[in-house]
Structures are given as structure tokens and as C-alpha cells.
Amino acid sequence: MENKPISNINYKAFEGKWYSLYSIPTLMDKHWKQTTETYTLADNDHFDVYTTYYKDGKPEEKSIKSKLFFDEEKADGDMKAQFLWPFKIGYWIIELADDYSYVVVGHPDEKYLFIMAREPKMEADLLVHIIERCRQKGYEVSELVSQEHF
């Protein structure tokens, strides 16, 4: 299977809260747990993203704001995340449920992976199938870690 962004996304349906269930984390979010991301469509060219998380062993909730840009001239799933201006990193939506109940976010170089859902848990069989498709696309799924949602 080819690692590539999906073509069509209904951005209004994508809006809202997502629970990050499993990830191959980036350096920034390596020690985050119970992460949620809330996407709000803004200016028809990006999402404002509000992320909440807990750091390993710390009781207080933390948060960060970022932006997720899309480009009309590229596939809908080919986006760029910006946590610190002016730097942007590749953010590819490589799989999205028809009912927008889960999403898989990858990277052009298979560096990181996020399996997110609208609920803090996912059916085990579905998760196994998603992970297998990610493996076939070139991701090191042995590096996936749980976000420990309860």
C-alpha cells in the first residue's frame, strides 16, 4: 500500500474533538498522554487546533494551540501543521472513516503516526486492521505507544 494523503475531506465534518489513541510520537509529544485535539475551521484555509495533554507522571493538564493548513491545489489530506511560526511540518491524513469516527495521520517520510478517534477507545479488531494497513504503508508500527485514555 502506498503512503499518501487522501483526496477528499469534508472539513466541516472533520471539525471537533479527536482523542489521540496511539502514536509514533514526535520529539515534542513524546511524553504526552491522554491527548485530545479540537479542530475549528478558520478562514477556509486552516484549522485552529487546541491540544490538551498530560505529561508522564504529572497530574496537571497542559495545552497548546497550533494551526493546520490545507492547500486547494493539493489533495485535501495533504496538510501542514504549524506549532511555532514560521515553521510547518508535513501532516498527512492517510485514512479517514466514512463516518468520521476515526482518522489516521501520517507523515510523508513515515516519521510519525497518530491514530485518533471521536471516542477515547476503539474496537480492538478495527485497531488491528488500521495498524496492519499502516505497516503496509511503511510505518514502524512496533514504535506505536498508547495514549492511555481511560
mmCIF file of C-alpha atoms in Angstrom:
data_model
loop_
_atom_site.group_PDB
_atom_site.id
_atom_site.type_symbol
_atom_site.label_atom_id
_atom_site.label_comp_id
_atom_site.label_asym_id
_atom_site.label_seq_id
_atom_site.Cartn_x
_atom_site.Cartn_y
_atom_site.Cartn_z
ATOM 1 C CA MET A 1 0.000 0.000 0.000
ATOM 2 C CA GLU A 2 1.194 3.482 -0.811
ATOM 3 C CA ASN A 3 1.695 6.109 1.912
ATOM 4 C CA LYS A 4 -0.178 9.103 0.532
ATOM 5 C CA PRO A 5 -2.723 11.673 1.691
ATOM 6 C CA ILE A 6 -6.385 11.017 0.960
ATOM 7 C CA SER A 7 -8.083 13.107 -1.721
ATOM 8 C CA ASN A 8 -11.402 14.219 -0.290
ATOM 9 C CA ILE A 9 -12.244 15.539 3.157
ATOM 10 C CA ASN A 10 -15.347 17.358 4.317
ATOM 11 C CA TYR A 11 -13.599 19.912 6.506
ATOM 12 C CA LYS A 12 -16.813 20.752 8.415
ATOM 13 C CA ALA A 13 -17.293 17.056 9.279
ATOM 14 C CA PHE A 14 -13.626 16.853 10.359
ATOM 15 C CA GLU A 15 -14.081 19.685 12.872
ATOM 16 C CA GLY A 16 -14.443 18.886 16.528
ATOM 17 C CA LYS A 17 -12.723 16.831 19.193
ATOM 18 C CA TRP A 18 -10.440 13.859 18.500
ATOM 19 C CA TYR A 19 -8.806 11.530 21.019
ATOM 20 C CA SER A 20 -5.265 10.515 20.126
ATOM 21 C CA LEU A 21 -5.295 6.792 20.961
ATOM 22 C CA TYR A 22 -1.948 5.506 19.659
ATOM 23 C CA SER A 23 1.033 7.275 18.156
ATOM 24 C CA ILE A 24 4.561 7.095 16.898
ATOM 25 C CA PRO A 25 5.279 10.402 18.639
ATOM 26 C CA THR A 26 7.331 13.382 17.555
ATOM 27 C CA LEU A 27 10.045 14.793 19.821
ATOM 28 C CA MET A 28 7.590 17.403 21.086
ATOM 29 C CA ASP A 29 4.841 14.994 22.180
ATOM 30 C CA LYS A 30 6.990 12.012 23.158
ATOM 31 C CA HIS A 31 5.930 12.070 26.838
ATOM 32 C CA TRP A 32 2.314 13.176 26.368
ATOM 33 C CA LYS A 33 -0.631 11.034 27.498
ATOM 34 C CA GLN A 34 -4.420 11.319 27.204
ATOM 35 C CA THR A 35 -4.008 13.769 24.333
ATOM 36 C CA THR A 36 -7.053 15.357 22.690
ATOM 37 C CA GLU A 37 -7.163 17.711 19.742
ATOM 38 C CA THR A 38 -10.046 20.024 18.890
ATOM 39 C CA TYR A 39 -10.146 21.351 15.323
ATOM 40 C CA THR A 40 -12.031 24.542 14.429
ATOM 41 C CA LEU A 41 -12.281 25.601 10.770
ATOM 42 C CA ALA A 42 -10.953 29.142 10.238
ATOM 43 C CA ASP A 43 -10.714 31.382 7.167
ATOM 44 C CA ASN A 44 -11.346 28.434 4.782
ATOM 45 C CA ASP A 45 -7.610 27.710 4.592
ATOM 46 C CA HIS A 46 -6.768 26.253 8.001
ATOM 47 C CA PHE A 47 -7.919 24.762 11.271
ATOM 48 C CA ASP A 48 -7.175 26.307 14.624
ATOM 49 C CA VAL A 49 -6.114 23.374 16.797
ATOM 50 C CA TYR A 50 -6.378 23.237 20.581
ATOM 51 C CA THR A 51 -4.488 20.298 22.089
ATOM 52 C CA THR A 52 -4.723 19.113 25.685
ATOM 53 C CA TYR A 53 -2.442 16.507 27.274
ATOM 54 C CA TYR A 54 -0.797 15.275 30.431
ATOM 55 C CA LYS A 55 2.959 14.747 30.739
ATOM 56 C CA ASP A 56 4.169 11.421 32.105
ATOM 57 C CA GLY A 57 3.778 11.388 35.875
ATOM 58 C CA LYS A 58 2.298 14.900 36.132
ATOM 59 C CA PRO A 59 -1.254 15.491 37.436
ATOM 60 C CA GLU A 60 -1.996 18.834 35.744
ATOM 61 C CA GLU A 61 -3.488 19.142 32.277
ATOM 62 C CA LYS A 62 -1.407 21.122 29.773
ATOM 63 C CA SER A 63 -2.484 22.694 26.473
ATOM 64 C CA ILE A 64 -1.034 24.114 23.301
ATOM 65 C CA LYS A 65 -2.510 25.967 20.326
ATOM 66 C CA SER A 66 -1.431 25.358 16.736
ATOM 67 C CA LYS A 67 -2.696 25.656 13.184
ATOM 68 C CA LEU A 68 -3.271 23.091 10.468
ATOM 69 C CA PHE A 69 -3.103 24.481 6.928
ATOM 70 C CA PHE A 70 -4.528 22.938 3.785
ATOM 71 C CA ASP A 71 -3.970 23.923 0.162
ATOM 72 C CA GLU A 72 -6.706 23.906 -2.515
ATOM 73 C CA GLU A 73 -4.138 22.828 -5.110
ATOM 74 C CA LYS A 74 -3.175 19.643 -3.218
ATOM 75 C CA ALA A 75 -5.067 16.590 -2.026
ATOM 76 C CA ASP A 76 -7.349 17.510 0.889
ATOM 77 C CA GLY A 77 -5.347 15.275 3.235
ATOM 78 C CA ASP A 78 -2.008 16.919 2.358
ATOM 79 C CA MET A 79 -1.702 19.458 5.168
ATOM 80 C CA LYS A 80 0.950 21.336 7.120
ATOM 81 C CA ALA A 81 0.949 21.703 10.905
ATOM 82 C CA GLN A 82 2.400 24.832 12.485
ATOM 83 C CA PHE A 83 3.251 24.836 16.176
ATOM 84 C CA LEU A 84 5.751 27.679 16.014
ATOM 85 C CA TRP A 85 5.718 30.388 13.356
ATOM 86 C CA PRO A 86 7.058 30.227 10.644
ATOM 87 C CA PHE A 87 7.870 26.507 10.765
ATOM 88 C CA LYS A 88 5.484 23.966 9.235
ATOM 89 C CA ILE A 89 5.721 20.176 9.156
ATOM 90 C CA GLY A 90 4.041 17.604 6.949
ATOM 91 C CA TYR A 91 0.717 16.326 8.278
ATOM 92 C CA TRP A 92 -0.930 13.774 6.035
ATOM 93 C CA ILE A 93 -4.366 12.325 6.634
ATOM 94 C CA ILE A 94 -3.768 8.833 5.237
ATOM 95 C CA GLU A 95 -7.025 7.217 6.334
ATOM 96 C CA LEU A 96 -10.410 8.563 7.405
ATOM 97 C CA ALA A 97 -13.537 6.607 8.302
ATOM 98 C CA ASP A 98 -16.545 7.312 6.068
ATOM 99 C CA ASP A 99 -18.472 8.432 9.157
ATOM 100 C CA TYR A 100 -15.513 10.467 10.507
ATOM 101 C CA SER A 101 -15.340 8.228 13.600
ATOM 102 C CA TYR A 102 -11.570 7.742 13.271
ATOM 103 C CA VAL A 103 -8.636 9.253 11.414
ATOM 104 C CA VAL A 104 -5.046 8.176 10.801
ATOM 105 C CA VAL A 105 -2.486 10.951 10.499
ATOM 106 C CA GLY A 106 0.893 10.170 8.993
ATOM 107 C CA HIS A 107 3.922 11.878 7.537
ATOM 108 C CA PRO A 108 5.455 11.935 4.018
ATOM 109 C CA ASP A 109 8.571 10.133 5.370
ATOM 110 C CA GLU A 110 6.687 7.740 7.720
ATOM 111 C CA LYS A 111 8.354 9.545 10.680
ATOM 112 C CA TYR A 112 5.312 9.687 12.915
ATOM 113 C CA LEU A 113 1.782 8.307 13.070
ATOM 114 C CA PHE A 114 -1.357 9.151 15.027
ATOM 115 C CA ILE A 115 -4.471 7.007 15.292
ATOM 116 C CA MET A 116 -7.297 9.197 16.558
ATOM 117 C CA ALA A 117 -10.997 8.649 17.191
ATOM 118 C CA ARG A 118 -14.055 10.583 18.322
ATOM 119 C CA GLU A 119 -14.245 8.391 21.435
ATOM 120 C CA PRO A 120 -11.444 7.594 23.947
ATOM 121 C CA LYS A 121 -11.400 3.954 22.846
ATOM 122 C CA MET A 122 -11.681 1.892 19.664
ATOM 123 C CA GLU A 123 -12.890 -1.587 18.847
ATOM 124 C CA ALA A 124 -9.887 -3.954 19.047
ATOM 125 C CA ASP A 125 -10.480 -5.583 15.633
ATOM 126 C CA LEU A 126 -10.663 -2.202 13.912
ATOM 127 C CA LEU A 127 -7.450 -1.075 15.604
ATOM 128 C CA VAL A 128 -5.625 -4.243 14.486
ATOM 129 C CA HIS A 129 -6.707 -3.663 10.864
ATOM 130 C CA ILE A 130 -5.682 0.013 10.939
ATOM 131 C CA ILE A 131 -2.259 -0.874 12.354
ATOM 132 C CA GLU A 132 -1.745 -3.544 9.683
ATOM 133 C CA ARG A 133 -2.591 -1.077 6.885
ATOM 134 C CA CYS A 134 -0.103 1.403 8.408
ATOM 135 C CA ARG A 135 2.574 -1.312 8.483
ATOM 136 C CA GLN A 136 1.910 -1.994 4.791
ATOM 137 C CA LYS A 137 2.367 1.730 4.081
ATOM 138 C CA GLY A 138 5.858 1.684 5.620
ATOM 139 C CA TYR A 139 5.328 2.801 9.212
ATOM 140 C CA GLU A 140 7.317 1.169 12.051
ATOM 141 C CA VAL A 141 4.192 0.108 13.923
ATOM 142 C CA SER A 142 6.302 -1.567 16.631
ATOM 143 C CA GLU A 143 7.012 2.014 17.802
ATOM 144 C CA LEU A 144 3.320 2.791 18.448
ATOM 145 C CA VAL A 145 2.594 3.813 22.037
ATOM 146 C CA SER A 146 -0.741 4.097 23.819
ATOM 147 C CA GLN A 147 -2.022 7.492 24.873
ATOM 148 C CA GLU A 148 -3.588 5.735 27.883
ATOM 149 C CA HIS A 149 -7.125 7.089 27.656
ATOM 150 C CA PHE A 150 -9.344 5.506 30.297
#
